[in-house]
Amino acid sequence: MKAGPSKEKQNIAWNMAGSFCYAFASMVLSFLVMRIVGKEQGGAFAFGFSTFGQQMFILSYFGIRPFQVTDGTGEYRFGDYLCHRYLTCGAALAVGAAYLVFCQYTPEKTLVIFLLVCYKVIDGYADVYESEFQRTGNLYLTGKSNTFRTVFSVGTFLLALIAWRSLVLACICAVAAQLAGVLAFDRPVLRRLPAVDRAWDMRRLKPLTYATLLLFLSVFLDFYIFSSAKYAIDAHMDDASSGYFNVIFMPTSVINLAAGFVIRPVLTYLTDDWKEGRYREFANMLKGISLLIGLLSVLAVGLSWVLGGPVLGVMETVLGEAYKGSLTQYQGAFVLVVSGGGFYAILNLYYYVLVILRKQKIIFGIYATLTALAAVLAPALVKRGGIVGAACAYLALMAIMAAGFGAGAWVSYKKGRTKREGQ
């Protein structure tokens, strides 16, 4: 609960720690599963954890986080957000189960993916607490919760997997640990924060849903676009290919992590600048953040071009002799994926800007258009080029979407500023 003498520094430090742990786990877990129990199970886990499970996480949290953390006027109480989250988590479990009923997976793969859906839905439930921590100015508590829950649940999962070599049993342990993490690191902490209104009104759920529906649809479609290449590989290639693509996809987590270090702490400042009419400060901060993310992305692409081959070779060595040559052949795809990750980082910044400006219709319009494109482009390129085709599809979609968000944000900013100053 204690933030130390400098709360702002603690906010930044713990946000970085939490983001790093979460991104690192997402990045390396599939790799470790491949190393411990083989490429086929590793590929199935990768799809369940980082693709379909994450899609259900998005349904459970309903895209509300940016709305909740920028609800500075207290339009909705925490109790309203919490009640809404119970409904969306139930919906996510139901949709996940329904999807798996119609998929022709093996019983073991079906069970593993459903357990990972449960894990991710609990993560979505925890998010309502962590968002409230941030809204009340205690971002360090969000970071601490993220750090402790991730370390505990992932550590439990890996220990169980090593001990029993059973992916199903390890996933069961991970779900139990994730639930225990929420009960230990979120619920009791929030009770000790002053001025958190836990009351709720059923009549508030409908306007809250309406206010955030386009945000949810936008984020849901965003992740489908982001993962369309992975869905295409799962549909048209084998589980091992899913595992390989997930490995070369790992650097995108590093880029997004670095971008998150820059973006998250300044969201409240951007919100305040816009709300209070400090337009020059708003624009200058946005330009500075954009430049920093751009420079980090260029650096990442350069490093992937120079070091991609050796890095993939080291990964093959760590995975074992059976994987020799399986990753280094995809160095070109590796560079393409890293380039796409840079575009995804910048579009995330402008997504948040459009949320601050409350331009949900623009966000939804961009996502709807790109979803239709992704549904056609990703399967076509995967069928034609396999993993390299998937990387090309990812880069193309991220570049187009980044251009759309950037243009939409700046045009909306200029129109909004002109309208306000003319009043």
CSV table of C-alpha atoms in Angstrom, one decimal:
chain,number,residue,atom,x,y,z
A,1,MET,CA,0.0,0.0,0.0
A,2,LYS,CA,2.9,2.4,0.7
A,3,ALA,CA,4.2,4.3,-2.3
A,4,GLY,CA,7.3,5.7,-0.6
A,5,PRO,CA,8.5,9.4,-0.5
A,6,SER,CA,7.9,10.0,-4.2
A,7,LYS,CA,4.6,8.6,-5.4
A,8,GLU,CA,5.1,9.7,-9.0
A,9,LYS,CA,8.4,7.7,-9.2
A,10,GLN,CA,6.7,4.7,-7.6
A,11,ASN,CA,3.9,5.0,-10.2
A,12,ILE,CA,6.4,4.9,-13.0
A,13,ALA,CA,8.6,2.2,-11.5
A,14,TRP,CA,5.8,-0.2,-10.6
A,15,ASN,CA,4.0,0.4,-13.9
A,16,MET,CA,7.2,-0.6,-15.7
A,17,ALA,CA,7.7,-3.7,-13.4
A,18,GLY,CA,4.1,-4.9,-14.0
A,19,SER,CA,4.1,-4.2,-17.7
A,20,PHE,CA,7.5,-6.0,-18.0
A,21,CYS,CA,6.3,-9.1,-16.1
A,22,TYR,CA,3.1,-9.3,-18.0
A,23,ALA,CA,4.8,-8.9,-21.4
A,24,PHE,CA,7.7,-11.1,-20.6
A,25,ALA,CA,5.3,-13.9,-19.5
A,26,SER,CA,3.3,-13.5,-22.7
A,27,MET,CA,6.5,-13.5,-24.7
A,28,VAL,CA,8.3,-16.5,-23.3
A,29,LEU,CA,5.7,-18.9,-22.0
A,30,SER,CA,4.9,-20.5,-25.3
A,31,PHE,CA,8.6,-20.9,-25.9
A,32,LEU,CA,9.1,-22.6,-22.6
A,33,VAL,CA,6.2,-24.9,-23.1
A,34,MET,CA,7.7,-25.9,-26.5
A,35,ARG,CA,11.0,-26.7,-24.7
A,36,ILE,CA,9.4,-28.7,-21.9
A,37,VAL,CA,6.6,-30.7,-23.7
A,38,GLY,CA,7.2,-30.4,-27.4
A,39,LYS,CA,6.3,-28.3,-30.4
A,40,GLU,CA,2.8,-29.6,-31.0
A,41,GLN,CA,1.6,-29.0,-27.4
A,42,GLY,CA,3.6,-25.7,-27.4
A,43,GLY,CA,1.8,-24.6,-30.5
A,44,ALA,CA,-1.6,-25.4,-29.1
A,45,PHE,CA,-0.7,-23.5,-25.9
A,46,ALA,CA,0.5,-20.5,-27.9
A,47,PHE,CA,-2.8,-20.3,-29.7
A,48,GLY,CA,-4.8,-20.7,-26.6
A,49,PHE,CA,-2.8,-18.3,-24.4
A,50,SER,CA,-1.8,-15.5,-26.8
A,51,THR,CA,-4.5,-15.6,-29.4
A,52,PHE,CA,-8.0,-17.1,-28.5
A,53,GLY,CA,-7.6,-16.7,-24.7
A,54,GLN,CA,-6.5,-13.1,-25.2
A,55,GLN,CA,-9.5,-12.5,-27.4
A,56,MET,CA,-11.8,-13.7,-24.6
A,57,PHE,CA,-9.9,-11.5,-22.2
A,58,ILE,CA,-10.9,-8.5,-24.4
A,59,LEU,CA,-14.5,-9.6,-24.2
A,60,SER,CA,-14.3,-9.9,-20.4
A,61,TYR,CA,-12.8,-6.5,-19.9
A,62,PHE,CA,-15.0,-5.0,-22.7
A,63,GLY,CA,-12.5,-2.3,-23.7
A,64,ILE,CA,-13.5,-0.3,-20.6
A,65,ARG,CA,-10.1,0.3,-19.1
A,66,PRO,CA,-9.2,3.5,-21.1
A,67,PHE,CA,-12.8,4.8,-20.4
A,68,GLN,CA,-12.5,4.0,-16.7
A,69,VAL,CA,-9.1,5.5,-16.1
A,70,THR,CA,-10.0,8.7,-17.9
A,71,ASP,CA,-13.4,9.0,-16.0
A,72,GLY,CA,-12.0,11.8,-13.9
A,73,THR,CA,-15.4,13.3,-13.1
A,74,GLY,CA,-16.7,10.1,-11.5
A,75,GLU,CA,-19.5,9.7,-14.1
A,76,TYR,CA,-19.7,6.0,-13.0
A,77,ARG,CA,-18.9,4.5,-9.6
A,78,PHE,CA,-16.5,1.6,-9.1
A,79,GLY,CA,-19.5,-0.5,-8.1
A,80,ASP,CA,-21.0,0.1,-11.5
A,81,TYR,CA,-17.8,-0.9,-13.3
A,82,LEU,CA,-17.5,-4.0,-11.1
A,83,CYS,CA,-21.1,-5.1,-11.7
A,84,HIS,CA,-20.6,-4.7,-15.4
A,85,ARG,CA,-17.5,-6.8,-15.3
A,86,TYR,CA,-19.3,-9.7,-13.7
A,87,LEU,CA,-21.6,-9.8,-16.7
A,88,THR,CA,-18.8,-9.5,-19.3
A,89,CYS,CA,-16.7,-12.2,-17.7
A,90,GLY,CA,-19.7,-14.6,-17.7
A,91,ALA,CA,-20.3,-13.7,-21.4
A,92,ALA,CA,-16.6,-14.4,-22.2
A,93,LEU,CA,-16.7,-17.9,-20.6
A,94,ALA,CA,-19.9,-18.7,-22.5
A,95,VAL,CA,-18.6,-17.5,-25.8
A,96,GLY,CA,-15.3,-19.3,-25.3
A,97,ALA,CA,-17.1,-22.6,-24.6
A,98,ALA,CA,-19.4,-22.2,-27.5
A,99,TYR,CA,-16.5,-21.5,-29.9
A,100,LEU,CA,-14.7,-24.7,-28.8
A,101,VAL,CA,-17.8,-26.8,-29.2
A,102,PHE,CA,-17.8,-26.1,-32.9
A,103,CYS,CA,-14.1,-26.5,-33.4
A,104,GLN,CA,-12.8,-29.9,-34.4
A,105,TYR,CA,-9.9,-29.9,-31.9
A,106,THR,CA,-8.7,-33.0,-30.0
A,107,PRO,CA,-10.3,-33.3,-26.5
A,108,GLU,CA,-6.9,-32.4,-24.9
A,109,LYS,CA,-6.4,-29.3,-27.0
A,110,THR,CA,-10.0,-28.2,-26.3
A,111,LEU,CA,-9.6,-28.6,-22.6
A,112,VAL,CA,-6.3,-26.8,-22.6
A,113,ILE,CA,-7.7,-23.8,-24.5
A,114,PHE,CA,-10.8,-23.6,-22.3
A,115,LEU,CA,-8.6,-23.5,-19.2
A,116,LEU,CA,-6.5,-20.8,-20.8
A,117,VAL,CA,-9.8,-18.9,-21.5
A,118,CYS,CA,-10.6,-19.2,-17.8
A,119,TYR,CA,-7.1,-17.9,-16.9
A,120,LYS,CA,-7.5,-14.9,-19.2
A,121,VAL,CA,-11.1,-14.1,-18.0
A,122,ILE,CA,-9.9,-14.0,-14.4
A,123,ASP,CA,-7.2,-11.6,-15.7
A,124,GLY,CA,-10.0,-9.5,-17.2
A,125,TYR,CA,-11.8,-9.5,-13.9
A,126,ALA,CA,-8.7,-8.3,-12.1
A,127,ASP,CA,-8.4,-5.4,-14.6
A,128,VAL,CA,-11.5,-3.6,-13.1
A,129,TYR,CA,-9.6,-3.3,-9.8
A,130,GLU,CA,-6.3,-2.3,-11.4
A,131,SER,CA,-8.1,0.3,-13.5
A,132,GLU,CA,-9.6,1.8,-10.4
A,133,PHE,CA,-6.2,1.9,-8.7
A,134,GLN,CA,-5.0,4.0,-11.7
A,135,ARG,CA,-8.1,6.2,-11.8
A,136,THR,CA,-7.6,7.1,-8.1
A,137,GLY,CA,-4.0,8.1,-8.9
A,138,ASN,CA,-2.4,4.9,-7.5
A,139,LEU,CA,-0.8,3.5,-10.6
A,140,TYR,CA,1.8,1.9,-8.5
A,141,LEU,CA,-0.8,-0.4,-7.0
A,142,THR,CA,-1.8,-1.4,-10.6
A,143,GLY,CA,1.8,-2.3,-11.3
A,144,LYS,CA,2.2,-4.2,-8.0
A,145,SER,CA,-0.9,-6.2,-8.7
A,146,ASN,CA,0.2,-7.0,-12.2
A,147,THR,CA,3.6,-8.0,-11.1
A,148,PHE,CA,2.6,-10.2,-8.1
A,149,ARG,CA,-0.3,-12.0,-9.9
A,150,THR,CA,1.8,-12.7,-13.0
A,151,VAL,CA,4.8,-14.0,-11.1
A,152,PHE,CA,2.7,-16.2,-8.9
A,153,SER,CA,0.4,-17.7,-11.6
A,154,VAL,CA,3.2,-18.2,-14.2
A,155,GLY,CA,5.5,-19.6,-11.6
A,156,THR,CA,2.9,-22.0,-10.4
A,157,PHE,CA,2.2,-23.1,-14.0
A,158,LEU,CA,5.8,-23.7,-14.9
A,159,LEU,CA,6.5,-25.6,-11.7
A,160,ALA,CA,3.5,-27.9,-12.3
A,161,LEU,CA,4.5,-28.4,-16.0
A,162,ILE,CA,8.0,-29.4,-15.0
A,163,ALA,CA,6.9,-31.7,-12.2
A,164,TRP,CA,4.1,-33.5,-14.1
A,165,ARG,CA,4.8,-32.9,-17.8
A,166,SER,CA,1.1,-32.5,-18.2
A,167,LEU,CA,-0.2,-29.4,-19.9
A,168,VAL,CA,-3.7,-29.9,-18.7
A,169,LEU,CA,-2.7,-30.2,-15.0
A,170,ALA,CA,-0.4,-27.2,-15.3
A,171,CYS,CA,-3.2,-25.1,-16.8
A,172,ILE,CA,-5.5,-26.1,-13.9
A,173,CYS,CA,-2.8,-25.0,-11.4
A,174,ALA,CA,-2.4,-21.7,-13.3
A,175,VAL,CA,-6.1,-20.9,-13.1
A,176,ALA,CA,-6.2,-21.6,-9.4
A,177,ALA,CA,-3.1,-19.4,-8.8
A,178,GLN,CA,-4.6,-16.6,-10.9
A,179,LEU,CA,-7.8,-16.7,-8.8
A,180,ALA,CA,-5.8,-16.7,-5.6
A,181,GLY,CA,-3.8,-13.7,-6.9
A,182,VAL,CA,-6.9,-11.6,-7.4
A,183,LEU,CA,-8.1,-12.5,-3.9
A,184,ALA,CA,-4.7,-11.6,-2.4
A,185,PHE,CA,-3.5,-8.6,-4.4
A,186,ASP,CA,-6.6,-6.8,-5.6
A,187,ARG,CA,-9.8,-7.1,-3.6
A,188,PRO,CA,-8.3,-6.4,-0.1
A,189,VAL,CA,-6.2,-3.6,-1.4
A,190,LEU,CA,-9.1,-1.7,-2.9
A,191,ARG,CA,-11.0,-1.9,0.4
A,192,ARG,CA,-8.3,0.2,2.0
A,193,LEU,CA,-8.4,3.0,-0.5
A,194,PRO,CA,-10.5,6.0,0.7
A,195,ALA,CA,-13.3,7.4,-1.4
A,196,VAL,CA,-13.9,4.3,-3.6
A,197,ASP,CA,-17.7,4.1,-4.0
A,198,ARG,CA,-18.6,0.4,-4.2
A,199,ALA,CA,-22.3,1.0,-4.5
A,200,TRP,CA,-23.9,0.1,-7.8
A,201,ASP,CA,-27.2,0.6,-9.6
A,202,MET,CA,-28.5,-1.9,-12.2
A,203,ARG,CA,-30.0,1.0,-14.1
A,204,ARG,CA,-26.4,2.3,-14.8
A,205,LEU,CA,-25.3,-0.8,-16.6
A,206,LYS,CA,-27.2,0.0,-19.8
A,207,PRO,CA,-25.8,3.5,-20.2
A,208,LEU,CA,-22.3,2.3,-19.3
A,209,THR,CA,-22.6,-0.5,-21.9
A,210,TYR,CA,-23.8,2.0,-24.5
A,211,ALA,CA,-21.0,4.4,-23.7
A,212,THR,CA,-18.3,1.8,-24.1
A,213,LEU,CA,-19.9,-0.5,-26.7
A,214,LEU,CA,-18.0,1.0,-29.6
A,215,LEU,CA,-14.8,0.9,-27.6
A,216,PHE,CA,-15.3,-2.8,-26.9
A,217,LEU,CA,-16.1,-3.6,-30.5
A,218,SER,CA,-13.1,-1.6,-31.6
A,219,VAL,CA,-10.7,-3.3,-29.2
A,220,PHE,CA,-12.2,-6.7,-30.0
A,221,LEU,CA,-11.8,-6.1,-33.7
A,222,ASP,CA,-8.3,-4.6,-33.1
A,223,PHE,CA,-7.1,-7.9,-31.6
A,224,TYR,CA,-8.6,-9.9,-34.3
A,225,ILE,CA,-6.8,-7.8,-36.9
A,226,PHE,CA,-3.6,-8.0,-34.7
A,227,SER,CA,-4.0,-11.8,-34.5
A,228,SER,CA,-5.6,-12.6,-37.9
A,229,ALA,CA,-2.3,-14.1,-39.1
A,230,LYS,CA,-2.3,-16.4,-36.1
A,231,TYR,CA,-5.9,-17.4,-36.7
A,232,ALA,CA,-5.1,-18.1,-40.3
A,233,ILE,CA,-2.1,-20.3,-39.3
A,234,ASP,CA,-4.3,-22.3,-36.8
A,235,ALA,CA,-6.9,-22.8,-39.5
A,236,HIS,CA,-4.6,-23.7,-42.4
A,237,MET,CA,-1.3,-25.1,-40.9
A,238,ASP,CA,-0.4,-27.4,-38.0
A,239,ASP,CA,0.2,-26.7,-34.3
A,240,ALA,CA,3.9,-26.7,-34.7
A,241,SER,CA,3.7,-23.8,-37.2
A,242,SER,CA,1.6,-21.9,-34.6
A,243,GLY,CA,4.4,-22.4,-32.2
A,244,TYR,CA,7.1,-21.2,-34.6
A,245,PHE,CA,5.2,-18.1,-35.6
A,246,ASN,CA,4.6,-17.3,-32.0
A,247,VAL,CA,8.3,-17.4,-31.3
A,248,ILE,CA,9.2,-15.0,-34.1
A,249,PHE,CA,6.3,-12.9,-32.9
A,250,MET,CA,8.0,-12.4,-29.5
A,251,PRO,CA,9.7,-9.1,-30.3
A,252,THR,CA,6.4,-7.3,-30.7
A,253,SER,CA,5.9,-7.8,-27.0
A,254,VAL,CA,9.2,-6.0,-26.3
A,255,ILE,CA,8.2,-3.1,-28.6
A,256,ASN,CA,4.8,-2.8,-27.0
A,257,LEU,CA,6.3,-3.0,-23.6
A,258,ALA,CA,8.7,-0.2,-24.3
A,259,ALA,CA,5.8,1.9,-25.8
A,260,GLY,CA,3.6,1.1,-22.8
A,261,PHE,CA,6.3,2.5,-20.5
A,262,VAL,CA,6.0,5.8,-22.3
A,263,ILE,CA,2.2,5.9,-23.0
A,264,ARG,CA,0.6,4.7,-19.8
A,265,PRO,CA,2.1,7.3,-17.3
A,266,VAL,CA,1.1,10.2,-19.6
A,267,LEU,CA,-2.5,9.3,-20.3
A,268,THR,CA,-3.8,11.3,-17.3
A,269,TYR,CA,-1.6,14.3,-18.3
A,270,LEU,CA,-2.9,14.2,-21.9
A,271,THR,CA,-6.5,13.9,-20.5
A,272,ASP,CA,-6.0,16.9,-18.2
A,273,ASP,CA,-4.4,19.0,-20.9
A,274,TRP,CA,-7.3,18.4,-23.2
A,275,LYS,CA,-10.0,18.8,-20.6
A,276,GLU,CA,-8.5,22.1,-19.3
A,277,GLY,CA,-7.7,23.5,-22.8
A,278,ARG,CA,-3.9,23.4,-22.7
A,279,TYR,CA,-3.8,22.6,-26.4
A,280,ARG,CA,-0.2,23.5,-27.0
A,281,GLU,CA,1.0,21.3,-24.2
A,282,PHE,CA,-1.2,18.5,-25.4
A,283,ALA,CA,0.2,18.7,-29.0
A,284,ASN,CA,3.8,19.0,-27.9
A,285,MET,CA,3.5,16.0,-25.5
A,286,LEU,CA,1.8,13.9,-28.3
A,287,LYS,CA,4.6,14.8,-30.8
A,288,GLY,CA,7.3,13.9,-28.3
A,289,ILE,CA,5.8,10.6,-27.4
A,290,SER,CA,5.3,9.8,-31.1
A,291,LEU,CA,8.9,10.6,-31.9
A,292,LEU,CA,10.2,8.5,-29.1
A,293,ILE,CA,8.1,5.5,-30.1
A,294,GLY,CA,9.2,5.9,-33.7
A,295,LEU,CA,12.9,6.0,-32.7
A,296,LEU,CA,12.5,2.9,-30.6
A,297,SER,CA,10.8,1.1,-33.5
A,298,VAL,CA,13.5,2.0,-36.0
A,299,LEU,CA,16.1,0.8,-33.5
A,300,ALA,CA,14.2,-2.5,-33.1
A,301,VAL,CA,14.0,-3.1,-36.8
A,302,GLY,CA,17.7,-2.4,-37.3
A,303,LEU,CA,18.6,-4.8,-34.5
A,304,SER,CA,16.4,-7.5,-35.9
A,305,TRP,CA,18.0,-7.1,-39.3
A,306,VAL,CA,21.5,-7.4,-37.9
A,307,LEU,CA,21.0,-9.8,-35.1
A,308,GLY,CA,17.8,-11.7,-36.1
A,309,GLY,CA,19.7,-14.8,-37.5
A,310,PRO,CA,21.9,-15.3,-34.4
A,311,VAL,CA,19.1,-14.7,-32.0
A,312,LEU,CA,16.9,-17.3,-33.8
A,313,GLY,CA,19.8,-19.6,-33.8
A,314,VAL,CA,20.3,-19.2,-30.0
A,315,MET,CA,16.5,-20.0,-29.6
A,316,GLU,CA,16.9,-23.2,-31.6
A,317,THR,CA,19.8,-24.2,-29.4
A,318,VAL,CA,17.8,-23.6,-26.2
A,319,LEU,CA,14.8,-25.5,-27.6
A,320,GLY,CA,16.9,-28.5,-28.4
A,321,GLU,CA,18.5,-30.4,-31.3
A,322,ALA,CA,15.1,-31.3,-32.7
A,323,TYR,CA,14.5,-27.6,-33.6
A,324,LYS,CA,17.7,-27.0,-35.5
A,325,GLY,CA,17.0,-25.0,-38.6
A,326,SER,CA,13.4,-24.6,-37.8
A,327,LEU,CA,13.6,-20.9,-36.9
A,328,THR,CA,16.6,-19.4,-38.7
A,329,GLN,CA,14.8,-20.0,-42.0
A,330,TYR,CA,12.3,-17.4,-41.0
A,331,GLN,CA,14.7,-14.4,-40.4
A,332,GLY,CA,13.0,-12.4,-43.1
A,333,ALA,CA,9.6,-13.0,-41.5
A,334,PHE,CA,11.2,-12.0,-38.2
A,335,VAL,CA,12.2,-8.6,-39.5
A,336,LEU,CA,8.7,-8.1,-41.1
A,337,VAL,CA,7.0,-8.9,-37.8
A,338,VAL,CA,9.2,-6.5,-35.8
A,339,SER,CA,8.4,-3.7,-38.4
A,340,GLY,CA,4.7,-4.5,-37.9
A,341,GLY,CA,5.2,-4.3,-34.1
A,342,GLY,CA,6.5,-0.7,-34.5
A,343,PHE,CA,3.4,0.4,-36.4
A,344,TYR,CA,1.2,-1.3,-33.8
A,345,ALA,CA,2.9,0.6,-31.0
A,346,ILE,CA,2.3,4.0,-32.6
A,347,LEU,CA,-1.3,3.1,-33.5
A,348,ASN,CA,-1.9,2.3,-29.8
A,349,LEU,CA,-0.9,5.8,-28.8
A,350,TYR,CA,-3.3,7.4,-31.2
A,351,TYR,CA,-6.0,5.0,-30.2
A,352,TYR,CA,-5.8,6.3,-26.7
A,353,VAL,CA,-5.7,9.9,-28.1
A,354,LEU,CA,-9.0,9.2,-29.9
A,355,VAL,CA,-10.5,7.8,-26.6
A,356,ILE,CA,-9.5,11.0,-24.8
A,357,LEU,CA,-11.1,13.0,-27.5
A,358,ARG,CA,-14.2,10.6,-27.2
A,359,LYS,CA,-14.1,9.8,-31.0
A,360,GLN,CA,-15.4,6.2,-30.6
A,361,LYS,CA,-17.1,6.3,-34.0
A,362,ILE,CA,-13.8,7.0,-35.8
A,363,ILE,CA,-12.1,4.2,-33.9
A,364,PHE,CA,-14.8,1.8,-34.8
A,365,GLY,CA,-14.9,2.8,-38.4
A,366,ILE,CA,-11.2,2.2,-38.8
A,367,TYR,CA,-11.4,-1.2,-37.1
A,368,ALA,CA,-14.4,-2.3,-39.1
A,369,THR,CA,-12.7,-1.6,-42.3
A,370,LEU,CA,-9.5,-3.3,-41.4
A,371,THR,CA,-11.3,-6.3,-40.0
A,372,ALA,CA,-12.9,-7.0,-43.4
A,373,LEU,CA,-9.4,-6.6,-45.0
A,374,ALA,CA,-7.8,-8.9,-42.5
A,375,ALA,CA,-10.4,-11.6,-43.0
A,376,VAL,CA,-9.5,-11.8,-46.6
A,377,LEU,CA,-5.8,-10.9,-46.6
A,378,ALA,CA,-4.4,-13.0,-43.8
A,379,PRO,CA,-5.8,-16.4,-45.0
A,380,ALA,CA,-4.8,-15.7,-48.6
A,381,LEU,CA,-1.2,-14.8,-47.7
A,382,VAL,CA,-0.9,-17.7,-45.3
A,383,LYS,CA,-2.2,-20.2,-47.9
A,384,ARG,CA,0.3,-18.8,-50.4
A,385,GLY,CA,3.4,-18.1,-48.3
A,386,GLY,CA,3.0,-19.9,-45.0
A,387,ILE,CA,4.7,-18.2,-42.1
A,388,VAL,CA,6.3,-15.6,-44.3
A,389,GLY,CA,2.9,-14.8,-45.8
A,390,ALA,CA,1.6,-14.4,-42.3
A,391,ALA,CA,4.3,-11.9,-41.4
A,392,CYS,CA,3.6,-9.9,-44.6
A,393,ALA,CA,-0.1,-9.8,-43.7
A,394,TYR,CA,0.7,-8.6,-40.2
A,395,LEU,CA,3.0,-5.8,-41.4
A,396,ALA,CA,0.6,-4.6,-44.1
A,397,LEU,CA,-2.4,-4.5,-41.7
A,398,MET,CA,-0.5,-2.7,-38.9
A,399,ALA,CA,0.9,0.0,-41.3
A,400,ILE,CA,-2.5,0.8,-42.8
A,401,MET,CA,-4.1,0.9,-39.3
A,402,ALA,CA,-1.4,3.2,-37.9
A,403,ALA,CA,-1.9,5.6,-40.8
A,404,GLY,CA,-5.7,5.7,-40.2
A,405,PHE,CA,-5.4,6.3,-36.4
A,406,GLY,CA,-2.7,8.9,-36.8
A,407,ALA,CA,-4.7,10.9,-39.4
A,408,GLY,CA,-7.9,10.5,-37.4
A,409,ALA,CA,-6.4,11.7,-34.2
A,410,TRP,CA,-4.8,14.8,-35.6
A,411,VAL,CA,-7.8,15.9,-37.6
A,412,SER,CA,-10.1,15.4,-34.6
A,413,TYR,CA,-7.7,17.3,-32.4
A,414,LYS,CA,-7.6,20.3,-34.8
A,415,LYS,CA,-11.4,20.3,-35.3
A,416,GLY,CA,-12.0,20.0,-31.5
A,417,ARG,CA,-9.6,22.8,-30.7
A,418,THR,CA,-11.1,25.1,-33.4
A,419,LYS,CA,-14.6,24.4,-32.1
A,420,ARG,CA,-13.7,25.1,-28.5
A,421,GLU,CA,-11.7,28.2,-29.2
A,422,GLY,CA,-14.5,29.6,-31.4
A,423,GLN,CA,-17.0,29.3,-28.6
